[in-house]
PDB file of C-alpha atoms in Angstrom:
ATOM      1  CA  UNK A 671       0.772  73.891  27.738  1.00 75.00           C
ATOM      2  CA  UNK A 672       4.197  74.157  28.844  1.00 75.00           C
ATOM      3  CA  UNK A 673       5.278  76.076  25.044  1.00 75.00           C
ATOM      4  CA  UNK A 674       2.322  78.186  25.305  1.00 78.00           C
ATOM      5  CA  UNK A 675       3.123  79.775  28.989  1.00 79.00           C
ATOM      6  CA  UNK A 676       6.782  80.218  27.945  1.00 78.00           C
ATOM      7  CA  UNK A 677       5.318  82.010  24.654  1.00 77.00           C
ATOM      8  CA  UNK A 678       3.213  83.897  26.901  1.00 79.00           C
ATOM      9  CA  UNK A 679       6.116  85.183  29.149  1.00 78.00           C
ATOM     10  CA  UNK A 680       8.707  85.986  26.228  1.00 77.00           C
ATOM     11  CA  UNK A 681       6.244  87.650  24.469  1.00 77.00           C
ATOM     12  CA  UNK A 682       5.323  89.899  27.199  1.00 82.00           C
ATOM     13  CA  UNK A 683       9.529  90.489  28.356  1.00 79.00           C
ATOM     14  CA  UNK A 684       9.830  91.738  24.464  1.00 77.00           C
ATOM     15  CA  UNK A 685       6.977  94.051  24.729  1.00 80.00           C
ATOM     16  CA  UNK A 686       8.180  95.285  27.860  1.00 79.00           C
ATOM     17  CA  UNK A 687      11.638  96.062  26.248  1.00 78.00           C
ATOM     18  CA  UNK A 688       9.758  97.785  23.162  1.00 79.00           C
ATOM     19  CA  UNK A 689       7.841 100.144  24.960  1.00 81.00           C
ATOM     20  CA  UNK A 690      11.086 101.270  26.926  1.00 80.00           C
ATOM     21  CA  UNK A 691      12.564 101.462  23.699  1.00 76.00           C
ATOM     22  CA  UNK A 692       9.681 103.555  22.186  1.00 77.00           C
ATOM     23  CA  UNK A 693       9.804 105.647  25.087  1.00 77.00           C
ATOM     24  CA  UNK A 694      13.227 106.805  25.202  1.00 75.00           C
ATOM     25  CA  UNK A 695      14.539 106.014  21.527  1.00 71.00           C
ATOM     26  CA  UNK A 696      15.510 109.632  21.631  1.00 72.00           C
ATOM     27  CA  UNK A 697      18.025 109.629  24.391  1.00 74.00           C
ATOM     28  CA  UNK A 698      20.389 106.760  22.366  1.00 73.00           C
ATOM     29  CA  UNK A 699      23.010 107.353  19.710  1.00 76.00           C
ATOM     30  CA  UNK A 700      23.066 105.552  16.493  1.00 75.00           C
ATOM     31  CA  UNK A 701      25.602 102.913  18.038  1.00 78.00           C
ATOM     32  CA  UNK A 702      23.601 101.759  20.949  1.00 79.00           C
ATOM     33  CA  UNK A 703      20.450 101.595  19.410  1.00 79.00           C
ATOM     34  CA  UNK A 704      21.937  99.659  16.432  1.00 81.00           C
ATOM     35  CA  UNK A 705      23.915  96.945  18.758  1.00 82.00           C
ATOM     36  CA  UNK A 706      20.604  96.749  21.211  1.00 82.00           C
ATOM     37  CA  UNK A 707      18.482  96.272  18.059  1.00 82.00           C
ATOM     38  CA  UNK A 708      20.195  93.958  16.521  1.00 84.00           C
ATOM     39  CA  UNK A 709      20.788  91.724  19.665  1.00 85.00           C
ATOM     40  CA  UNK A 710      17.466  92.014  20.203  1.00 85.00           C
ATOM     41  CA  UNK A 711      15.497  91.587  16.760  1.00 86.00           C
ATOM     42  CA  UNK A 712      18.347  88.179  16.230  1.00 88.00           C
ATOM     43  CA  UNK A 713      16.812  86.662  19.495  1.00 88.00           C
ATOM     44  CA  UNK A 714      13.407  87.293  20.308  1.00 87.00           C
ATOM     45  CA  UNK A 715      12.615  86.369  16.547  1.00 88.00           C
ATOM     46  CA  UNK A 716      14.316  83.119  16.960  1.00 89.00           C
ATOM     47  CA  UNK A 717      12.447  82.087  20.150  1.00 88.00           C
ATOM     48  CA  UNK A 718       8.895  83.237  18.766  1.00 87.00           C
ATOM     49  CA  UNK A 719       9.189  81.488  15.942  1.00 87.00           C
ATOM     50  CA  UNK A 720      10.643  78.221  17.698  1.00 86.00           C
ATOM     51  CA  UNK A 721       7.518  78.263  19.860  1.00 85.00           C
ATOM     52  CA  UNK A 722       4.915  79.226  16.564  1.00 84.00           C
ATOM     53  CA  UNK A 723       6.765  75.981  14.886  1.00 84.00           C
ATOM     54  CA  UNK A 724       6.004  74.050  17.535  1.00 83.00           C
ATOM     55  CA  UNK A 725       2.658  74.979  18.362  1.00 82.00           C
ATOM     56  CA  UNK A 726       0.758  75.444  14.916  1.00 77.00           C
ATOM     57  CA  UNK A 727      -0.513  72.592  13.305  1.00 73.00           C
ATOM     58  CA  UNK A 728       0.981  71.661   9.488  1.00 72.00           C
ATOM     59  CA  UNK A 729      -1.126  73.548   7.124  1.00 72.00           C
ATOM     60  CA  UNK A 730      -0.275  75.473   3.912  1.00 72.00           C
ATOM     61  CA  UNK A 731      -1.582  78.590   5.771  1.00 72.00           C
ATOM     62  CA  UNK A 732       0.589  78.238   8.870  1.00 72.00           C
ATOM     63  CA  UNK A 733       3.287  77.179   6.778  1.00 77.00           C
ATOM     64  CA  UNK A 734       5.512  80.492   6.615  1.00 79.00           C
ATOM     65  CA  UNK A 735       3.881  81.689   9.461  1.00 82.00           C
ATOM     66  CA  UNK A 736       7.040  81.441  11.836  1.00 80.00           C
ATOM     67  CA  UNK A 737       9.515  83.137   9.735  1.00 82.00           C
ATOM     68  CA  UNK A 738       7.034  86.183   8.955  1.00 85.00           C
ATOM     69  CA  UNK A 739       6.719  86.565  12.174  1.00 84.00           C
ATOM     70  CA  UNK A 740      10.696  86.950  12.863  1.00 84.00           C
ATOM     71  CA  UNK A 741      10.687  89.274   9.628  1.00 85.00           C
ATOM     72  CA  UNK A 742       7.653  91.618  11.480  1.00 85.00           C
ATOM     73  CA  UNK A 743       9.528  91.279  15.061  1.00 85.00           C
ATOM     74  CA  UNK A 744      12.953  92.607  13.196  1.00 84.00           C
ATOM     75  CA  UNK A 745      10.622  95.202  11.199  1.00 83.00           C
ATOM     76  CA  UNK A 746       9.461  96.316  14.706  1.00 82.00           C
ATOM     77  CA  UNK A 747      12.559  96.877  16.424  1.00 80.00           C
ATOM     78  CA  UNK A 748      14.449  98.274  13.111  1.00 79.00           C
ATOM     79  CA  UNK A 749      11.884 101.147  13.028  1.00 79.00           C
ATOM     80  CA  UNK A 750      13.838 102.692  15.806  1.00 74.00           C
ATOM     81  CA  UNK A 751      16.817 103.762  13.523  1.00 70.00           C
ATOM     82  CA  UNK A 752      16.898 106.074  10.229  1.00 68.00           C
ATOM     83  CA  UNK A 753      15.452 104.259   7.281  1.00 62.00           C
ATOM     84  CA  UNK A 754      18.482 102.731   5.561  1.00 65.00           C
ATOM     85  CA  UNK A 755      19.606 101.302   9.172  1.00 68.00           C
ATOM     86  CA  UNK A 756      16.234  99.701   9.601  1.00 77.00           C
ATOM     87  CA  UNK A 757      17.420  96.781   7.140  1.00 82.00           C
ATOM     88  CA  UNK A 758      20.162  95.755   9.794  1.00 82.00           C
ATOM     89  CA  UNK A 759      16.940  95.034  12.267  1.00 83.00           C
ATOM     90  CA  UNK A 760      15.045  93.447   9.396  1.00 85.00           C
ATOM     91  CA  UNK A 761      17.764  90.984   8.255  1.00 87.00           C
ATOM     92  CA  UNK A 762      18.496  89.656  12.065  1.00 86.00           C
ATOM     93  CA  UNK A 763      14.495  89.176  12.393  1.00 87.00           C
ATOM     94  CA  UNK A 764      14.616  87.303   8.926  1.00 88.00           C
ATOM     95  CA  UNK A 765      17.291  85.134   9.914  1.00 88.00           C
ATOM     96  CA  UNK A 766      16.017  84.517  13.323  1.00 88.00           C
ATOM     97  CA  UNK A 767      12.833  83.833  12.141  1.00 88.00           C
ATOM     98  CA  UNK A 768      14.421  80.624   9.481  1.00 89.00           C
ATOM     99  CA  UNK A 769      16.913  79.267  12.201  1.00 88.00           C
ATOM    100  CA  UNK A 770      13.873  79.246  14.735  1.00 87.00           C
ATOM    101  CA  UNK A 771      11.433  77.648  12.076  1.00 86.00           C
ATOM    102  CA  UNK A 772      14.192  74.836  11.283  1.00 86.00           C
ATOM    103  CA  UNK A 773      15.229  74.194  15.177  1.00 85.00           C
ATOM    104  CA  UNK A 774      11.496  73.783  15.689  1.00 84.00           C
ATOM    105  CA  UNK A 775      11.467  71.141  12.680  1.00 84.00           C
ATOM    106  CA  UNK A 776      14.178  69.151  13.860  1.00 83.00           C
ATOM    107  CA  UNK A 777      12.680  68.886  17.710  1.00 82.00           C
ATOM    108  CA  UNK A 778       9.268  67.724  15.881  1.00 80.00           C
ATOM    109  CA  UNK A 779      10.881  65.493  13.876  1.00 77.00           C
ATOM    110  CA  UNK A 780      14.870  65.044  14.780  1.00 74.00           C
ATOM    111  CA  UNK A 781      14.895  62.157  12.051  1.00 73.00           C
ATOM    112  CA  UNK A 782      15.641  65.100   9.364  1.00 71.00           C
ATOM    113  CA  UNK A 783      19.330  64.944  11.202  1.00 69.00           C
ATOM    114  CA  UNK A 784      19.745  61.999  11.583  1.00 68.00           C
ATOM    115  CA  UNK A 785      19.779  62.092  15.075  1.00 68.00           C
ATOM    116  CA  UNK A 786      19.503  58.936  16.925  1.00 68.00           C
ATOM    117  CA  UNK A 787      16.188  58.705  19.677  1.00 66.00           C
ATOM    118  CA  UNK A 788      14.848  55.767  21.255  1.00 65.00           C
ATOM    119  CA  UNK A 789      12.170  55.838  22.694  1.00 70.00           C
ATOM    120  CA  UNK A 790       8.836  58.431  23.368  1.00 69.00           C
ATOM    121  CA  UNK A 791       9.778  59.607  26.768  1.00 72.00           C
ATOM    122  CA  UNK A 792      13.342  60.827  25.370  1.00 75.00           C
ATOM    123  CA  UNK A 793      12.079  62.282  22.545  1.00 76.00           C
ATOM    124  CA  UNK A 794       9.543  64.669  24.743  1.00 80.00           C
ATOM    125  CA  UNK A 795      12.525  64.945  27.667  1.00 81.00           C
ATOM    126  CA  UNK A 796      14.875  66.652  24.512  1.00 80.00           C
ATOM    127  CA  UNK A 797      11.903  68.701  23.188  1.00 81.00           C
ATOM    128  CA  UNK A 798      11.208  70.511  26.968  1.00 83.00           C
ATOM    129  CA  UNK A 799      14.820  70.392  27.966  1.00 84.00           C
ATOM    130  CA  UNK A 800      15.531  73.061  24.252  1.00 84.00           C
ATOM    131  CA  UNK A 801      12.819  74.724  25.070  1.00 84.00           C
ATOM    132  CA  UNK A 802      13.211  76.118  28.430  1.00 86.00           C
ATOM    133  CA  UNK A 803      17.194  76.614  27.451  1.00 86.00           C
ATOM    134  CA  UNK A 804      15.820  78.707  24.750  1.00 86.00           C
ATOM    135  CA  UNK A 805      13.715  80.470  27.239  1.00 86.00           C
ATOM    136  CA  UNK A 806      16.372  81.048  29.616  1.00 87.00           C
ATOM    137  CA  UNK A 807      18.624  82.608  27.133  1.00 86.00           C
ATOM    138  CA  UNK A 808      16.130  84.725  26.086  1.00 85.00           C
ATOM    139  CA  UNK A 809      15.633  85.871  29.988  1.00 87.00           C
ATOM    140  CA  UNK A 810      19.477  85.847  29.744  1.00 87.00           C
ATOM    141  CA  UNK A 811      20.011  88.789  26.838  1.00 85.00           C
ATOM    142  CA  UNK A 812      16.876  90.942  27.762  1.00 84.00           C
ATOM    143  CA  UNK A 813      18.676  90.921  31.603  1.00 86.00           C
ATOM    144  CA  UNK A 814      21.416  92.002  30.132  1.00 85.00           C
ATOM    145  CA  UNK A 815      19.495  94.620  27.653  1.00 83.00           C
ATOM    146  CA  UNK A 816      17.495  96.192  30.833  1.00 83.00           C
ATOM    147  CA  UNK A 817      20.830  95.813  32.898  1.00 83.00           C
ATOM    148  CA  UNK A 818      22.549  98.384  30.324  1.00 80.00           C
ATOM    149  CA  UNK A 819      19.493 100.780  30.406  1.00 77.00           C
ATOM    150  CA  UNK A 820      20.625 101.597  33.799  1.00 74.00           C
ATOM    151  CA  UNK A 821      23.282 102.727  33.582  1.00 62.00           C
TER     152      UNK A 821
ATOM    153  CA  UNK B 793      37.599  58.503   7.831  1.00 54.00           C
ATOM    154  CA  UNK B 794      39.144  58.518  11.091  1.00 65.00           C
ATOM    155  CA  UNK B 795      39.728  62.310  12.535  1.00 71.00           C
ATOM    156  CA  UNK B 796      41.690  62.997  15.718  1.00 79.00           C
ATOM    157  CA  UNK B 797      38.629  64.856  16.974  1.00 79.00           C
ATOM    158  CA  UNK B 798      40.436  65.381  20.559  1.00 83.00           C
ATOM    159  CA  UNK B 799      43.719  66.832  18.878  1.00 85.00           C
ATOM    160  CA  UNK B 800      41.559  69.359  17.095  1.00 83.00           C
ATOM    161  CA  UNK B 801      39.489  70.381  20.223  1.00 85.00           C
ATOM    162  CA  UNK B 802      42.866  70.770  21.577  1.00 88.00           C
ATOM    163  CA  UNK B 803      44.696  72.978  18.941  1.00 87.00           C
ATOM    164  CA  UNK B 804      41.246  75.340  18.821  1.00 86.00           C
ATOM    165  CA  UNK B 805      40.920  76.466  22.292  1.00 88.00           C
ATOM    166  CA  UNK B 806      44.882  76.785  22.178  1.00 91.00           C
ATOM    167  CA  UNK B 807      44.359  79.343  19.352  1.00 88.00           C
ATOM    168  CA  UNK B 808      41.588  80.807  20.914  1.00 87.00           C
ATOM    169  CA  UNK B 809      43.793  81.404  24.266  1.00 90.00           C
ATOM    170  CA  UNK B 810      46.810  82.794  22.736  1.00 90.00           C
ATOM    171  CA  UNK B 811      44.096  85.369  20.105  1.00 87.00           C
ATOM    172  CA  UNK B 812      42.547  86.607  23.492  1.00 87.00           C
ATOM    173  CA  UNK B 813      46.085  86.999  25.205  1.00 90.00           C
ATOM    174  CA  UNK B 814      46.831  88.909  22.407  1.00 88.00           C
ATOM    175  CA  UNK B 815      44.266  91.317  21.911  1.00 85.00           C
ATOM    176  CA  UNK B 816      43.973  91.497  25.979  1.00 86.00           C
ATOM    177  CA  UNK B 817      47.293  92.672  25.481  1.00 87.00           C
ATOM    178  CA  UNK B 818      46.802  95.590  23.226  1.00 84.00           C
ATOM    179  CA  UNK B 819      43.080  95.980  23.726  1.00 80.00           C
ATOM    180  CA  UNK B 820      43.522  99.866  24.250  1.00 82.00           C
ATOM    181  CA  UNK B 821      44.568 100.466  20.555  1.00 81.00           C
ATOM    182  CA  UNK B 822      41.362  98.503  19.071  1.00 80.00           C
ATOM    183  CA  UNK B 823      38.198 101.016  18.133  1.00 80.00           C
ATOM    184  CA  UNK B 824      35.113  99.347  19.103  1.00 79.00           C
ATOM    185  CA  UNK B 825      34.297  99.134  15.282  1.00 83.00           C
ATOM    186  CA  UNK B 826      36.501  96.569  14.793  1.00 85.00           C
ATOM    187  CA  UNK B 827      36.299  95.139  18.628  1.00 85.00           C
ATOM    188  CA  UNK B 828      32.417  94.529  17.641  1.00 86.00           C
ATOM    189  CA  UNK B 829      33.531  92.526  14.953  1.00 87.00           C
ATOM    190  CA  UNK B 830      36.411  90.499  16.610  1.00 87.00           C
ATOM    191  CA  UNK B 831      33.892  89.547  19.227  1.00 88.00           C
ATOM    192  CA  UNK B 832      30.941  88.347  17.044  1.00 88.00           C
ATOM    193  CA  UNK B 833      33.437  86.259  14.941  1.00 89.00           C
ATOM    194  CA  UNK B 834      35.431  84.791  17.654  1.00 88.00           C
ATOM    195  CA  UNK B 835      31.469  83.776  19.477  1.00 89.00           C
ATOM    196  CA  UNK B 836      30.433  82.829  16.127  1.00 90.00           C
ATOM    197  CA  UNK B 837      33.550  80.581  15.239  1.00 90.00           C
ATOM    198  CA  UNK B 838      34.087  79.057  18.379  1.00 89.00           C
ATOM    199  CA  UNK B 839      30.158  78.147  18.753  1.00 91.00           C
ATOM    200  CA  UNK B 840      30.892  76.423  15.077  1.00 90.00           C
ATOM    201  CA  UNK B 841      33.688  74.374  15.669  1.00 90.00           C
ATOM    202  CA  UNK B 842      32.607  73.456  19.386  1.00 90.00           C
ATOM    203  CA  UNK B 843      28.646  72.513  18.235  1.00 90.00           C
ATOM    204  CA  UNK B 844      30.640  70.152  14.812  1.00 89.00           C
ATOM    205  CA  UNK B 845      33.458  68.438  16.864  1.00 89.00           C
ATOM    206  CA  UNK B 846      31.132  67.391  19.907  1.00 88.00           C
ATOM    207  CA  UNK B 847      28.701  66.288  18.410  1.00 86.00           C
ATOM    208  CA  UNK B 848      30.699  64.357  15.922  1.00 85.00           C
ATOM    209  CA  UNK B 849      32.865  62.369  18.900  1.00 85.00           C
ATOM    210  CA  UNK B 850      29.324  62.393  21.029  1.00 83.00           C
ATOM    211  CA  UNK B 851      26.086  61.772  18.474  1.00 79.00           C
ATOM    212  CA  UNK B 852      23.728  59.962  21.125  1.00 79.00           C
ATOM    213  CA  UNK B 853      23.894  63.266  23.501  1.00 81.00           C
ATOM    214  CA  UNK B 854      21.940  65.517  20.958  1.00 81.00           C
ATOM    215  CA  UNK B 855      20.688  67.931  24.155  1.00 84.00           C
ATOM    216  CA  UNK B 856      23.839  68.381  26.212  1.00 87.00           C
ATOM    217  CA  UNK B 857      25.476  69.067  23.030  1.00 88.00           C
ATOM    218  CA  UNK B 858      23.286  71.715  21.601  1.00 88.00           C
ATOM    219  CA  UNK B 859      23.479  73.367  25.426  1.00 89.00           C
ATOM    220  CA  UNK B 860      27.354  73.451  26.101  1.00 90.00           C
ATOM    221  CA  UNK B 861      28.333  75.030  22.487  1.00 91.00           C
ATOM    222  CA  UNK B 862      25.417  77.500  22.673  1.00 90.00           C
ATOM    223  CA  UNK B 863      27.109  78.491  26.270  1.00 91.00           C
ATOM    224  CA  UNK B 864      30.700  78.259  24.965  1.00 91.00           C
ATOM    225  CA  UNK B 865      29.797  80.423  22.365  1.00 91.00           C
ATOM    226  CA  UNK B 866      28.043  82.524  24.184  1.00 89.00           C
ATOM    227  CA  UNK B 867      31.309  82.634  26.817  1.00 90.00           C
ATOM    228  CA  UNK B 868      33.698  82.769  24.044  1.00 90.00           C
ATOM    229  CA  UNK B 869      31.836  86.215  22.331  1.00 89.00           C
ATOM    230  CA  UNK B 870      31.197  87.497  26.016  1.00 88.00           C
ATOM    231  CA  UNK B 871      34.935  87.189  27.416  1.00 88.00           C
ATOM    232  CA  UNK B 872      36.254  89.229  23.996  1.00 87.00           C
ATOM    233  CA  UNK B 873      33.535  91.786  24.485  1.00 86.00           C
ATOM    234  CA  UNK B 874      33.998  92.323  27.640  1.00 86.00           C
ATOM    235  CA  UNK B 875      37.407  93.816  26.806  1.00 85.00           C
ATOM    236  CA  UNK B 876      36.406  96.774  25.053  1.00 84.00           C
ATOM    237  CA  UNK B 877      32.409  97.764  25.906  1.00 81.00           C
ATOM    238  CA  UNK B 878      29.061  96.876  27.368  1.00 84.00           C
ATOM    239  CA  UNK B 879      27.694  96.847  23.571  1.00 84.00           C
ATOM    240  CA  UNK B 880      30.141  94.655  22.233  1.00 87.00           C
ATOM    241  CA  UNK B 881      29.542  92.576  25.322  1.00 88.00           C
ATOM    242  CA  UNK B 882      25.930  92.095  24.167  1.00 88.00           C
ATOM    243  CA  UNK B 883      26.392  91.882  20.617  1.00 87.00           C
ATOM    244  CA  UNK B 884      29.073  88.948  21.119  1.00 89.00           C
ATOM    245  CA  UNK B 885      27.159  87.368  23.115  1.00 90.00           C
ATOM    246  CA  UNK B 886      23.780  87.211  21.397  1.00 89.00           C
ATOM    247  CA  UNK B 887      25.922  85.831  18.259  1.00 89.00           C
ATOM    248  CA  UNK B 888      27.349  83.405  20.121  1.00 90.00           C
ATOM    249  CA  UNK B 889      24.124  82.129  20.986  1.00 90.00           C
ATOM    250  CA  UNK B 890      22.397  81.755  17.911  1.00 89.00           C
ATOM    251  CA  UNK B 891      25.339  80.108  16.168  1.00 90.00           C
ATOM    252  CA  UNK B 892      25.781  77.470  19.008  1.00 90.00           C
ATOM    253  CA  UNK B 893      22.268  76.326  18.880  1.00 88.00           C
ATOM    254  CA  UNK B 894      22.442  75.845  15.176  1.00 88.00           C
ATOM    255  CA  UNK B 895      26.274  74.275  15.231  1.00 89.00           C
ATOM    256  CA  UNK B 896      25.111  70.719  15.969  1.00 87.00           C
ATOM    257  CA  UNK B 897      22.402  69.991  13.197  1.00 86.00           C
ATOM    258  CA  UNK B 898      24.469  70.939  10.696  1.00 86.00           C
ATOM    259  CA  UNK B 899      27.134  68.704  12.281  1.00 84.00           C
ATOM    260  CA  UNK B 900      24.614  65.340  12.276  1.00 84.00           C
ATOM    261  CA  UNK B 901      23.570  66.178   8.795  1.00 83.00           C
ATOM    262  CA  UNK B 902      26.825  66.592   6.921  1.00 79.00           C
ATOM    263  CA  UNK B 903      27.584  63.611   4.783  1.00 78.00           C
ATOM    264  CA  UNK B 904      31.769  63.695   4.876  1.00 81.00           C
ATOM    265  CA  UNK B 905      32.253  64.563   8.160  1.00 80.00           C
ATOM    266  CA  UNK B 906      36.411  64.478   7.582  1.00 82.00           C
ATOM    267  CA  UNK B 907      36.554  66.906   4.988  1.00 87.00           C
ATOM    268  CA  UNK B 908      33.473  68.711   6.125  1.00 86.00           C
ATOM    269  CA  UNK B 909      35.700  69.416   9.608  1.00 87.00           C
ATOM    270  CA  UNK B 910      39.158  70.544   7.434  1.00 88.00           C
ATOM    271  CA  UNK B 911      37.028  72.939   5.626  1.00 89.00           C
ATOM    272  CA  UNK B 912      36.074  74.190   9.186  1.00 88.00           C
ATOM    273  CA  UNK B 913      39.425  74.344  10.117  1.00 89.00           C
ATOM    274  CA  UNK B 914      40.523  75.934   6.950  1.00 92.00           C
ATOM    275  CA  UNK B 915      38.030  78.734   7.570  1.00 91.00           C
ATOM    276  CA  UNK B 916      39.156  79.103  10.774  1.00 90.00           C
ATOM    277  CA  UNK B 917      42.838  80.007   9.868  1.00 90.00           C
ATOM    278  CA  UNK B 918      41.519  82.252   7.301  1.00 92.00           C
ATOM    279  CA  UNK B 919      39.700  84.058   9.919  1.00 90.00           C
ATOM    280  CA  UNK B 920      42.232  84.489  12.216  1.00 89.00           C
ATOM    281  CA  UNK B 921      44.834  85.669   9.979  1.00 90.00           C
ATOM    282  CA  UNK B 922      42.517  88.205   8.752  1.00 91.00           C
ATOM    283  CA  UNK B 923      41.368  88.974  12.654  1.00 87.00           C
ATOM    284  CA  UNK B 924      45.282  89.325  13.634  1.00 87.00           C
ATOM    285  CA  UNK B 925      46.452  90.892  10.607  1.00 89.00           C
ATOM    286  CA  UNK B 926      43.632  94.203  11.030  1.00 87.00           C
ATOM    287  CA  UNK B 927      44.443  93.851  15.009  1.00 83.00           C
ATOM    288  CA  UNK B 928      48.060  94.822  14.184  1.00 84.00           C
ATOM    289  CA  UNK B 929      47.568  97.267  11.863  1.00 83.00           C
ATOM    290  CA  UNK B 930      44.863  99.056  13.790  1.00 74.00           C
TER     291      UNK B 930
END
């Protein structure tokens, strides 16, 4: 319930920032739009597809689910710059997209590293504790996106 | 093997202090080319090597871990862009970020955690010879 509120919010922050960015994509030079796209695509993709991981049930469908959706996120945003530019967007998305899928694995299962949990309550106290710090630094960089669109 | 963990935490943010003295120092002959880069590697590398040596002295505190070296790293890449531009500042810091969340699991999972921290280490010098070496002849 928690997940799907947070995935609720981020989703709507990163629309938000898209439509500003569809809006005025004309008013930015390459640089800005590259560094903002990048940050952007790298981040959001992670944090989608950490929430998708942890949300979707186990099934051969929903399997690569999570990491096409950070490779269609970073499609998204790279469609702002020229074509050959537009793989910078794409790669961050990719890449977010695998780190989020494997974070997600880990807080489902964290006996893949080895990492040593007790008992039932800790186990769901480190699974909503990563979440909501993933959240926050997700509020964190789109602040700071929509902070420098200001000025 | 026994590693002086403490002694390496040590040495690293000693490096890192003296780098960012440096470039501070001459930060108005760096383009913002190369500034980009300086900051995502320094956020990137100190996110690494924080995320690996905590959680190697700490294993049992899997959560505070992954927190503090996502915010160091995210410090770290924010406090060398925030010498040259408001992009860099971004960029540095999103970097940061991502590598500091990932920095831990690969420190639980590696098998030889001695040599798996000199080859760290060993990375780390590479990288800041190369850093300090384009620095000065920018």
């Amino acid at each position: 319930m928690l997940i799907l509120v947070l995935l609720l919010w981020n989703v709507g922050e990163m629309v938000y920032i898209y439509g500003i960015f569809r809006k005025k994509q004309t008013l930015f030079d390459d640089r800005y739009t590259k560094t903002m796209c990048m940050a952007l695509s790298s981040i959001s993709s992670f944090v989608i597809a950490l929430y998708l991981q942890l949300l979707l049930p186990l099934h051969f469908v929903t399997y690569f689910l999570p990491s096409c959706a950070g490779l269609w996120i970073g499609w998204k945003f790279g469609s702002f710059m020229k074509a050959p530019a537009s793989l910078n967007g794409m790669y961050n998305g990719a890449i977010g997209g695998i780190m989020g899928m494997m974070f997600g694995a880990v807080l489902q299962n964290p006996a893949i590293c080895n990492i040593p949990i007790e008992t039932e309550a800790s186990f769901t106290s480190t699974l909503v504790s990563l979440v909501l710090f993933c959240a926050a630094l997700h509020t964190l960089v789109h602040h700071f996106i929509r902070n420098s669109l200001t000025k | 093997m026994d590693i002086p963990i403490w002694l390496f935490i040590y040495v690293d943010s000693c490096l890192f202090l003296i780098c960012y003295l440096y470039v501070r120092k001459i930060k108005k002959r760096i383009g913002f080319q190369l500034g980009m880069n300086v900051s995502m590697v320094m956020g990137g590398m100190m996110a690494m090597l924080s995320g690996v040596l905590f959680i190697l002295q700490f294993p049992f505190h899997f959560t505070y871990i992954t927190m503090l070296s996502a915010l160091i790293g995210m410090g770290s890449g924010a406090l060398f862009g925030k010498l040259f531009d408001y992009e860099t500042f971004v960029a540095g810091l999103t970097n940061g970020a991502i590598v500091g969340l990932m920095a831990p699991m690969i420190g639980t999972v590696a098998e030889m955690p001695g040599r798996f921290v000199w080859g760290l280490h060993i990375l780390f010098a590479m990288v800041m010879v190369v850093i300090l070496s384009s620095v000065i002849r920018s």
